[in-house]
Short mmCIF file of C-alpha atoms and ligand atoms in Angstrom, two decimals:
data_model
loop_
_atom_site.label_atom_id
_atom_site.label_comp_id
_atom_site.label_asym_id
_atom_site.label_seq_id
_atom_site.Cartn_x
_atom_site.Cartn_y
_atom_site.Cartn_z
CA MET A 191 -17.53 -14.23 9.66
CA SER A 192 -16.12 -10.61 8.34
CA HIS A 193 -13.09 -10.37 6.56
CA GLU A 194 -9.53 -11.07 8.10
CA ALA A 195 -8.54 -7.60 7.37
CA VAL A 196 -11.52 -6.16 9.01
CA GLU A 197 -11.06 -8.14 12.23
CA LEU A 198 -7.20 -7.64 12.28
CA LEU A 199 -7.90 -4.06 11.98
CA SER A 200 -10.68 -4.10 14.44
CA GLN A 201 -8.02 -6.13 17.11
CA TYR A 202 -5.43 -3.55 16.29
CA LEU A 203 -7.17 -0.27 16.97
CA GLN A 204 -7.81 -1.59 20.23
CA ILE A 205 -4.24 -1.45 21.17
CA ASP A 206 -3.43 2.04 22.57
CA THR A 207 0.01 3.31 21.18
CA THR A 208 -0.87 6.77 21.70
CA ASN A 209 2.36 8.57 21.08
CA PRO A 210 3.47 10.24 23.56
CA PRO A 211 4.34 7.65 25.11
CA GLY A 212 4.00 5.22 22.34
CA ASN A 213 3.63 2.07 24.19
CA GLU A 214 4.69 0.41 20.54
CA THR A 215 6.02 -2.60 22.37
CA ARG A 216 2.20 -3.67 22.59
CA GLY A 217 1.76 -3.26 18.67
CA VAL A 218 4.94 -5.19 18.07
CA GLU A 219 3.48 -8.29 20.27
CA PHE A 220 0.03 -8.01 18.41
CA PHE A 221 2.30 -8.80 15.25
CA VAL A 222 4.66 -11.18 17.01
CA ASP A 223 1.81 -13.31 17.82
CA ILE A 224 0.55 -13.51 14.12
CA PHE A 225 4.14 -14.12 12.91
CA LYS A 226 4.25 -17.24 15.25
CA LYS A 227 1.03 -18.84 13.93
CA GLU A 228 1.99 -18.28 10.44
CA GLY A 229 5.56 -19.57 11.34
CA VAL A 230 7.50 -16.50 10.12
CA ASP A 231 10.55 -15.67 11.70
CA CYS A 232 10.65 -11.92 13.21
CA LYS A 233 12.87 -9.45 14.94
CA THR A 234 12.34 -6.98 17.44
CA TYR A 235 14.07 -3.94 18.42
CA GLU A 236 13.68 -1.81 21.51
CA ALA A 237 14.80 1.59 21.29
CA SER A 238 13.75 2.24 24.84
CA PRO A 239 11.35 0.62 27.37
CA GLY A 240 8.08 0.14 25.68
CA ARG A 241 9.45 1.66 22.20
CA SER A 242 9.94 -1.39 20.25
CA SER A 243 9.93 -2.05 16.30
CA ILE A 244 9.54 -5.31 14.48
CA LYS A 245 10.68 -6.77 11.37
CA ALA A 246 10.23 -9.73 9.50
CA VAL A 247 11.98 -10.80 6.31
CA ILE A 248 10.85 -13.39 3.40
CA PRO A 249 14.21 -14.00 1.66
CA GLY A 250 14.09 -13.47 -2.04
CA HIS A 251 16.52 -14.81 -4.59
CA GLY A 252 18.32 -11.45 -5.16
CA ALA A 253 17.34 -10.45 -8.61
CA LYS A 254 16.48 -7.01 -7.07
CA GLY A 255 17.30 -5.08 -4.07
CA ALA A 256 14.64 -5.66 -1.27
CA VAL A 257 11.38 -3.91 -0.86
CA ILE A 258 10.37 -3.09 2.57
CA LEU A 259 6.85 -2.44 3.76
CA LEU A 260 6.73 0.23 6.27
CA ASN A 261 4.43 1.05 8.72
CA HIS A 262 4.28 2.98 11.98
CA ILE A 263 2.68 1.54 15.08
CA ASP A 264 2.35 4.67 17.26
CA VAL A 265 -0.78 7.05 16.63
CA VAL A 266 -1.52 10.83 17.96
CA PRO A 267 -3.54 11.36 20.87
CA ALA A 268 -7.61 11.12 20.67
CA ARG A 269 -9.85 12.88 22.78
CA SER A 270 -12.29 10.41 23.69
CA GLU A 271 -15.04 12.97 25.03
CA GLU A 272 -14.83 14.82 21.55
CA TRP A 273 -15.50 11.23 19.59
CA SER A 274 -18.93 9.54 19.29
CA VAL A 275 -17.11 6.03 19.63
CA ASP A 276 -14.43 4.71 21.94
CA PRO A 277 -10.84 5.70 19.85
CA PHE A 278 -9.67 2.48 21.19
CA GLY A 279 -12.66 0.44 20.76
CA GLY A 280 -12.25 -0.79 17.33
CA GLU A 281 -15.93 -0.81 16.38
CA VAL A 282 -17.37 -1.73 13.25
CA LYS A 283 -20.59 0.11 12.20
CA ASP A 284 -22.54 1.10 9.15
CA GLY A 285 -19.74 -0.22 7.09
CA PHE A 286 -16.68 1.45 8.77
CA ILE A 287 -13.98 0.80 11.06
CA TYR A 288 -13.48 3.53 13.62
CA GLY A 289 -10.41 4.19 15.83
CA ARG A 290 -7.38 6.26 15.94
CA GLY A 291 -5.11 4.89 13.54
CA ALA A 292 -7.48 3.31 10.92
CA LEU A 293 -6.06 5.83 8.34
CA ASP A 294 -3.06 6.66 9.66
CA MET A 295 -1.70 4.13 9.70
CA LYS A 296 -3.00 1.02 11.32
CA GLY A 297 -5.02 0.48 8.28
CA GLN A 298 -2.38 0.26 5.82
CA GLY A 299 -0.13 -1.62 8.48
CA ILE A 300 -2.72 -4.47 7.96
CA LEU A 301 -3.03 -4.49 4.14
CA GLU A 302 1.06 -4.60 4.27
CA LEU A 303 0.89 -7.23 6.78
CA LEU A 304 -1.64 -9.51 4.46
CA ALA A 305 0.27 -8.56 1.16
CA PHE A 306 3.51 -9.91 2.92
CA LEU A 307 1.65 -13.03 4.38
CA GLU A 308 0.09 -14.06 0.78
CA ILE A 309 3.55 -14.54 -0.36
CA LYS A 310 4.47 -16.72 2.69
CA ARG A 311 0.96 -18.70 2.71
CA LYS A 312 1.14 -19.59 -1.24
CA GLU A 313 4.99 -20.48 -0.41
CA LEU A 314 5.85 -18.10 -3.19
CA THR A 315 10.00 -17.01 -3.38
CA PRO A 316 10.16 -13.20 -4.43
CA CYS A 317 12.52 -12.05 -6.83
CA ARG A 318 13.89 -9.98 -3.85
CA ASP A 319 13.92 -10.22 -0.14
CA LEU A 320 10.78 -8.90 0.95
CA ILE A 321 10.70 -6.97 4.52
CA PHE A 322 7.85 -5.97 6.59
CA LEU A 323 8.90 -3.37 8.99
CA ALA A 324 6.18 -1.77 11.61
CA VAL A 325 8.04 1.20 13.76
CA ALA A 326 7.79 3.23 16.73
CA ASP A 327 7.77 6.99 16.92
CA GLU A 328 6.78 8.20 13.52
CA GLU A 329 4.25 10.65 15.27
CA ALA A 330 7.39 12.36 17.35
CA GLY A 331 9.91 12.51 14.80
CA GLY A 332 11.35 8.74 14.32
CA THR A 333 13.92 9.18 16.82
CA ALA A 334 12.65 5.96 18.78
CA GLY A 335 12.01 4.51 15.06
CA VAL A 336 13.21 4.29 11.91
CA ARG A 337 16.16 7.28 12.95
CA PHE A 338 17.03 4.28 15.61
CA LEU A 339 16.94 1.45 13.28
CA LEU A 340 19.09 3.19 10.68
CA ASP A 341 21.39 4.18 12.66
CA ASN A 342 22.29 1.31 14.69
CA TYR A 343 21.21 -1.97 12.33
CA THR A 344 22.15 0.29 8.63
CA GLU A 345 23.14 -3.08 7.02
CA GLU A 346 19.59 -4.87 8.11
CA PHE A 347 17.88 -2.14 6.11
CA ARG A 348 19.62 -1.89 2.74
CA ALA A 349 16.96 -1.76 0.40
CA ASP A 350 16.08 -0.66 -3.00
CA LEU A 351 12.49 0.20 -2.48
CA VAL A 352 10.36 1.56 0.67
CA ILE A 353 6.65 1.26 0.41
CA ASN A 354 5.19 3.85 3.20
CA GLU A 355 2.26 5.88 3.95
CA GLY A 356 1.46 9.13 1.95
CA GLY A 357 -0.25 7.67 -0.68
CA PHE A 358 -4.35 7.56 -1.12
CA GLY A 359 -7.02 7.99 -3.63
CA LEU A 360 -9.71 10.68 -3.14
CA TYR A 361 -13.42 9.90 -5.00
CA ASP A 362 -14.71 13.26 -4.78
CA MET A 363 -11.68 15.43 -5.63
CA ILE A 364 -12.42 15.92 -9.19
CA SER A 365 -15.38 15.41 -11.39
CA ASN A 366 -16.73 11.82 -12.49
CA ARG A 367 -13.43 9.61 -11.58
CA PRO A 368 -10.97 9.00 -8.56
CA LEU A 369 -8.00 10.63 -8.09
CA VAL A 370 -5.41 8.35 -6.88
CA MET A 371 -1.92 10.10 -5.58
CA ILE A 372 0.98 8.02 -5.12
CA ALA A 373 3.62 10.15 -2.99
CA THR A 374 6.90 10.70 -4.38
CA ALA A 375 8.15 13.66 -2.25
CA GLU A 376 7.59 15.22 0.76
CA LYS A 377 8.22 18.70 2.24
CA GLY A 378 10.87 20.00 4.76
CA VAL A 379 10.33 21.26 8.33
CA GLY A 380 11.69 24.45 9.97
CA ARG A 381 10.53 25.01 13.33
CA VAL A 382 11.42 28.69 14.34
CA LYS A 383 11.54 29.94 17.66
CA LEU A 384 11.60 33.96 18.09
CA THR A 385 12.82 35.52 21.54
CA ARG A 386 12.61 39.17 21.93
CA LYS A 387 13.62 40.68 25.63
CA GLY A 388 12.87 44.03 26.63
CA PRO A 389 12.70 46.26 30.34
CA SER A 390 10.12 44.82 32.66
CA GLY A 391 7.55 48.00 33.95
CA HIS A 392 4.46 49.11 35.09
CA GLY A 393 1.49 48.73 32.61
CA SER A 394 0.41 52.22 33.58
CA LEU A 395 3.90 53.20 32.10
CA PRO A 396 4.41 52.16 28.56
CA HIS A 397 8.05 52.77 27.60
CA GLY A 398 8.39 51.80 24.35
CA ASN A 399 10.22 48.62 24.10
CA ASN A 400 7.90 46.40 25.74
CA ALA A 401 9.13 43.12 24.51
CA LEU A 402 5.60 41.41 23.34
CA GLU A 403 4.91 44.47 21.26
CA LYS A 404 7.99 44.60 19.60
CA LEU A 405 7.60 40.78 18.78
CA VAL A 406 4.10 41.24 17.40
CA GLN A 407 5.62 44.27 15.12
CA GLY A 408 8.11 41.81 13.96
CA LEU A 409 5.72 39.07 13.31
CA ASN A 410 3.57 41.30 11.48
CA ARG A 411 6.30 42.08 9.01
CA LEU A 412 7.19 38.57 8.69
CA LEU A 413 3.48 37.18 7.97
CA GLU A 414 2.53 40.09 5.41
CA LYS A 415 5.46 39.18 3.19
CA ASP A 416 4.12 36.54 0.89
CA ASN A 417 6.56 33.95 -0.10
CA PRO A 418 7.33 33.46 -3.94
CA LEU A 419 5.75 30.52 -5.90
CA PHE A 420 8.03 27.74 -7.23
CA VAL A 421 7.11 25.08 -9.72
CA THR A 422 9.34 22.27 -9.17
CA PRO A 423 9.31 19.31 -11.72
CA LEU A 424 6.85 17.13 -9.85
CA VAL A 425 4.48 20.04 -9.27
CA GLU A 426 4.67 20.23 -12.97
CA GLU A 427 3.70 16.96 -13.98
CA TYR A 428 0.80 17.21 -11.15
CA PHE A 429 -0.83 19.91 -13.30
CA LYS A 430 -0.18 18.16 -16.25
CA GLN A 431 -2.06 15.31 -15.61
CA LEU A 432 -5.00 16.98 -13.91
CA GLY A 433 -4.78 19.01 -17.23
CA CYS A 434 -7.54 16.89 -18.82
CA GLU A 435 -9.85 17.60 -15.84
CA TRP A 436 -9.30 20.95 -15.22
CA GLU A 437 -10.68 23.15 -18.54
CA PHE A 438 -9.03 26.18 -17.02
CA LEU A 439 -5.54 24.63 -17.30
CA LYS A 440 -5.64 24.35 -20.94
CA PRO A 441 -3.36 27.34 -21.71
CA TYR A 442 -0.45 25.55 -19.68
CA LEU A 443 -1.02 22.22 -21.52
CA GLY A 444 -0.75 24.59 -24.54
CA ASP A 445 2.76 26.37 -23.70
CA GLY A 446 3.70 24.24 -20.75
CA LYS A 447 5.79 27.14 -19.04
CA PRO A 448 5.53 27.37 -15.16
CA ASP A 449 4.71 31.12 -15.55
CA THR A 450 1.43 30.51 -17.28
CA LEU A 451 0.69 27.34 -14.89
CA VAL A 452 0.75 30.21 -12.10
CA GLU A 453 -1.08 32.47 -13.78
CA VAL A 454 -4.10 30.25 -14.48
CA LEU A 455 -3.86 29.14 -11.40
CA GLU A 456 -4.32 32.95 -9.74
CA GLN A 457 -6.95 33.66 -12.25
CA ASN A 458 -9.05 30.91 -11.40
CA GLY A 459 -8.60 31.25 -7.26
CA MET A 460 -6.87 28.11 -6.93
CA LEU A 461 -4.18 29.59 -4.87
CA SER A 462 -6.77 30.61 -1.91
CA ILE A 463 -6.84 26.46 -1.98
CA PRO A 464 -4.50 25.52 1.09
CA GLN A 465 -3.88 22.22 -0.75
CA ILE A 466 -2.93 23.71 -3.92
CA SER A 467 -0.80 26.94 -2.24
CA ALA A 468 1.10 24.59 -0.55
CA MET A 469 2.38 22.81 -3.39
CA LEU A 470 3.99 26.00 -4.89
CA LYS A 471 5.53 27.97 -1.93
CA ASN A 472 7.38 27.45 1.38
CA THR A 473 4.55 27.72 4.06
CA MET A 474 4.65 29.82 7.44
CA SER A 475 2.32 29.02 10.53
CA LEU A 476 2.57 31.06 13.65
CA ASN A 477 1.22 28.21 16.07
CA MET A 478 2.63 29.49 19.59
CA MET A 479 2.85 32.24 21.26
CA ASN A 480 3.84 32.97 24.83
CA ALA A 481 4.22 36.38 27.15
CA GLY A 482 3.26 38.05 30.36
CA ASP A 483 1.93 36.26 33.32
CA LYS A 484 0.05 39.97 34.96
CA ILE A 485 -2.17 42.23 33.30
CA ASN A 486 -0.49 45.14 34.70
CA VAL A 487 3.09 44.80 34.11
CA ILE A 488 5.08 44.89 30.99
CA PRO A 489 6.81 41.34 29.95
CA SER A 490 10.43 40.99 30.13
CA LYS A 491 10.49 38.36 27.54
CA ALA A 492 7.76 37.31 24.44
CA VAL A 493 8.15 34.02 22.51
CA ALA A 494 6.74 32.97 19.23
CA GLU A 495 7.06 29.75 17.40
CA LEU A 496 6.65 29.11 13.70
CA ASP A 497 6.22 26.03 11.75
CA ILE A 498 7.65 26.14 8.25
CA ARG A 499 7.42 23.96 5.32
CA LEU A 500 9.78 23.85 2.84
CA LEU A 501 9.77 22.56 -1.08
CA PRO A 502 12.02 20.60 -2.47
CA GLY A 503 14.80 22.65 -3.52
CA THR A 504 14.75 25.07 -0.05
CA ASP A 505 17.75 25.15 1.89
CA PRO A 506 16.52 24.88 5.26
CA ASN A 507 20.02 26.31 6.78
CA SER A 508 18.95 29.85 4.80
CA ILE A 509 15.63 30.00 6.70
CA VAL A 510 17.03 31.65 9.76
CA ASP A 511 18.84 34.56 7.87
CA GLU A 512 16.14 35.25 5.76
CA ILE A 513 13.58 35.70 8.71
CA LYS A 514 16.08 38.15 10.39
CA SER A 515 16.19 40.28 7.52
CA VAL A 516 12.31 40.70 7.29
CA LEU A 517 11.88 40.67 11.28
CA ALA A 518 14.33 43.86 11.04
CA ASP A 519 14.81 43.91 14.82
CA GLU A 520 18.40 43.14 15.76
CA ASN A 521 16.57 42.45 19.33
CA ILE A 522 14.57 39.33 18.47
CA GLU A 523 16.41 36.20 18.75
CA VAL A 524 15.79 33.75 15.94
CA GLU A 525 16.66 30.00 16.47
CA ALA A 526 15.85 26.78 14.47
CA THR A 527 14.88 24.15 16.87
CA LYS A 528 14.58 21.74 14.05
CA THR A 529 14.96 21.53 10.51
CA THR A 530 15.00 18.75 8.12
CA ARG A 531 15.17 19.10 3.98
CA ALA A 532 12.60 18.02 1.79
CA SER A 533 12.92 14.44 0.16
CA GLU A 534 11.90 13.28 -3.26
CA SER A 535 12.27 9.87 -5.08
CA PRO A 536 12.28 9.78 -8.74
CA MET A 537 9.47 9.01 -10.51
CA ASP A 538 11.21 6.83 -13.56
CA THR A 539 11.76 4.15 -11.92
CA GLU A 540 10.56 0.56 -13.20
CA ASP A 541 9.31 0.05 -9.59
CA PHE A 542 7.10 3.39 -9.74
CA SER A 543 5.89 1.93 -13.07
CA ILE A 544 4.72 -0.94 -11.93
CA ILE A 545 2.92 0.35 -8.66
CA LYS A 546 1.43 2.89 -11.18
CA LYS A 547 0.32 0.50 -13.26
CA ALA A 548 -1.26 -1.54 -10.86
CA HIS A 549 -3.44 1.11 -9.71
CA LEU A 550 -4.52 1.70 -13.03
CA GLU A 551 -5.62 -1.92 -13.33
CA HIS A 552 -7.92 -2.03 -10.17
CA PHE A 553 -8.98 1.78 -10.59
CA PRO A 554 -9.33 1.90 -14.40
CA ASN A 555 -11.36 4.99 -14.27
CA ALA A 556 -8.73 6.76 -12.45
CA LEU A 557 -6.47 9.61 -13.07
CA VAL A 558 -3.24 8.56 -11.41
CA VAL A 559 -0.41 10.92 -10.40
CA ALA A 560 2.47 11.18 -8.53
CA SER A 561 2.29 13.73 -5.36
CA LEU A 562 3.98 15.91 -2.67
CA LEU A 563 3.04 15.27 1.00
CA PHE A 564 2.79 18.45 3.00
CA GLY A 565 3.53 16.57 6.40
CA ALA A 566 6.59 14.84 7.23
CA SER A 567 6.79 10.80 7.20
CA ASP A 568 9.57 8.41 7.94
CA SER A 569 10.24 8.19 4.28
CA ARG A 570 12.62 11.00 4.48
CA PHE A 571 15.19 8.55 6.51
CA PHE A 572 15.38 6.57 3.59
CA ARG A 573 15.69 8.92 1.29
CA GLU A 574 18.70 10.28 2.84
CA LYS A 575 20.16 6.91 2.27
CA GLY A 576 19.45 7.00 -1.20
CA ILE A 577 16.67 4.62 -1.23
CA PRO A 578 13.37 5.48 -3.41
CA CYS A 579 10.29 5.63 -1.19
CA TYR A 580 6.77 5.91 -2.48
CA GLY A 581 3.60 6.58 -0.19
CA VAL A 582 1.28 3.76 -1.48
CA CYS A 583 -2.02 3.34 -0.33
CA PRO A 584 -4.59 1.52 -2.41
CA MET A 585 -7.75 2.91 -0.97
CA LEU A 586 -10.34 5.76 -2.21
CA ILE A 587 -11.91 7.85 0.46
CA SER A 588 -13.67 11.21 0.94
CA GLN A 589 -12.25 14.54 1.64
CA ALA A 590 -14.24 14.76 4.80
CA ASP A 591 -12.82 11.24 5.69
CA LEU A 592 -9.70 12.65 5.07
CA ASN A 593 -9.97 15.28 7.20
CA ARG A 594 -10.53 13.08 10.03
CA VAL A 595 -6.81 12.08 10.19
CA HIS A 596 -5.35 13.24 13.55
CA GLY A 597 -9.27 14.29 13.84
CA ILE A 598 -12.20 12.96 15.08
CA ASP A 599 -14.00 10.10 14.33
CA GLU A 600 -11.18 8.51 12.39
CA ARG A 601 -12.45 5.54 10.37
CA ILE A 602 -12.01 3.63 7.43
CA SER A 603 -14.58 1.57 5.14
CA GLU A 604 -14.77 -2.43 5.33
CA GLU A 605 -14.79 -2.38 1.59
CA ASN A 606 -11.61 -0.06 1.53
CA MET A 607 -10.00 -2.96 3.60
CA ILE A 608 -11.31 -5.64 1.31
CA LYS A 609 -10.60 -4.04 -1.80
CA GLY A 610 -7.26 -2.86 -0.42
CA THR A 611 -5.97 -5.99 0.65
CA THR A 612 -6.82 -7.40 -2.75
CA ILE A 613 -4.59 -4.41 -4.55
CA PHE A 614 -1.92 -4.34 -2.00
CA LYS A 615 -1.25 -8.30 -2.68
CA ASP A 616 -1.19 -7.66 -6.24
CA ILE A 617 0.98 -4.82 -6.05
CA VAL A 618 3.57 -6.59 -3.64
CA LYS A 619 3.30 -9.77 -6.09
CA LYS A 620 4.26 -7.64 -9.10
CA LEU A 621 7.24 -5.79 -7.48
CA CYS A 622 8.48 -9.16 -6.32
CA SER A 623 7.79 -10.98 -9.92
CA VAL A 624 5.64 -13.73 -8.36
ZN1 ZN B 263 1.44 8.78 9.67
#
């Protein structure tokens, strides 16, 4: 008989909640069945047919504001022909549980569930309301998930703390000890569409105002420009903590100046590592282009789309003007199709210290640091309301396994699920003073 966490995760991974279309109601039914068996009341919320979220509450005695254990039910698509196992088979082999969502984030969803049920099973009374919340639509922007819940049921989701995805531990990132990250911030998003129009014509007679060529020239100016480096307080703290591991950071530990940090990172080639440079600057990636449909016709329109990620402190409303000035072509239309501001939670709260301390108790040898998430998560919606959110996932994985998130053969070890359950229970008990 395998561990409850492994069993439950394997079952949960067999429920296909690929978004789009989501079908999160299937995942909600999975939780409803469990809560029924455990005698826990729960409430479901349907944003549109098939798109549900679920909440269960253990009332506390109100010494503190509620804590929400947040997880998303939906997963990104998986191409089964690329996988060595069925992405929705929930297969357990060689000590790992395989499936789309194992790491992002059905595995953590199960840890949160078991930590929640622990309080109920032991009949403990938490010092604050404990809320389990599994939501739809995180992977496609949250409109049918957290956005829908906070817009329509604001009162039900008042809290002092949200525990969400975004944290994790890597055992092979620094030498001899694990690096465990608790996410306290995430970057903002700017999606920008560039459109250049121009006269069509025969490909044998170039007229010098080819929409595609003009767009490419503008894009070259944009991509050649290097974005300035910023050292935010979170990043300062991050590298201070890493200073004991990375010898070359010594000069920075000596004077604590952001300029010194940038200098030593540059000198040691660290800025060419995407995960390091993304912490220090707003990034831009040209991910889509479209123009022309015939080889001998000059296209009358060319479109490009940029994926921009913004550090805390950058105003997303300023990016269109900045891009226009670098493009230097007033015939290129620039439109932001989506913008969100970076979001941050304070590191000096009592709850953060409780979480950090608990990590250190279970991973005594680890370096535990606050970190910046490069992607976006549902945390931003709660941070907008002033509620602190921390990305917490007490597991130790390899960098290679982390790369399987949104990739091929996503998996989590049984050991991580088993140990993670113990740690998650402990963290929740400490946050609830029981
Ligand atoms: Zn996720």
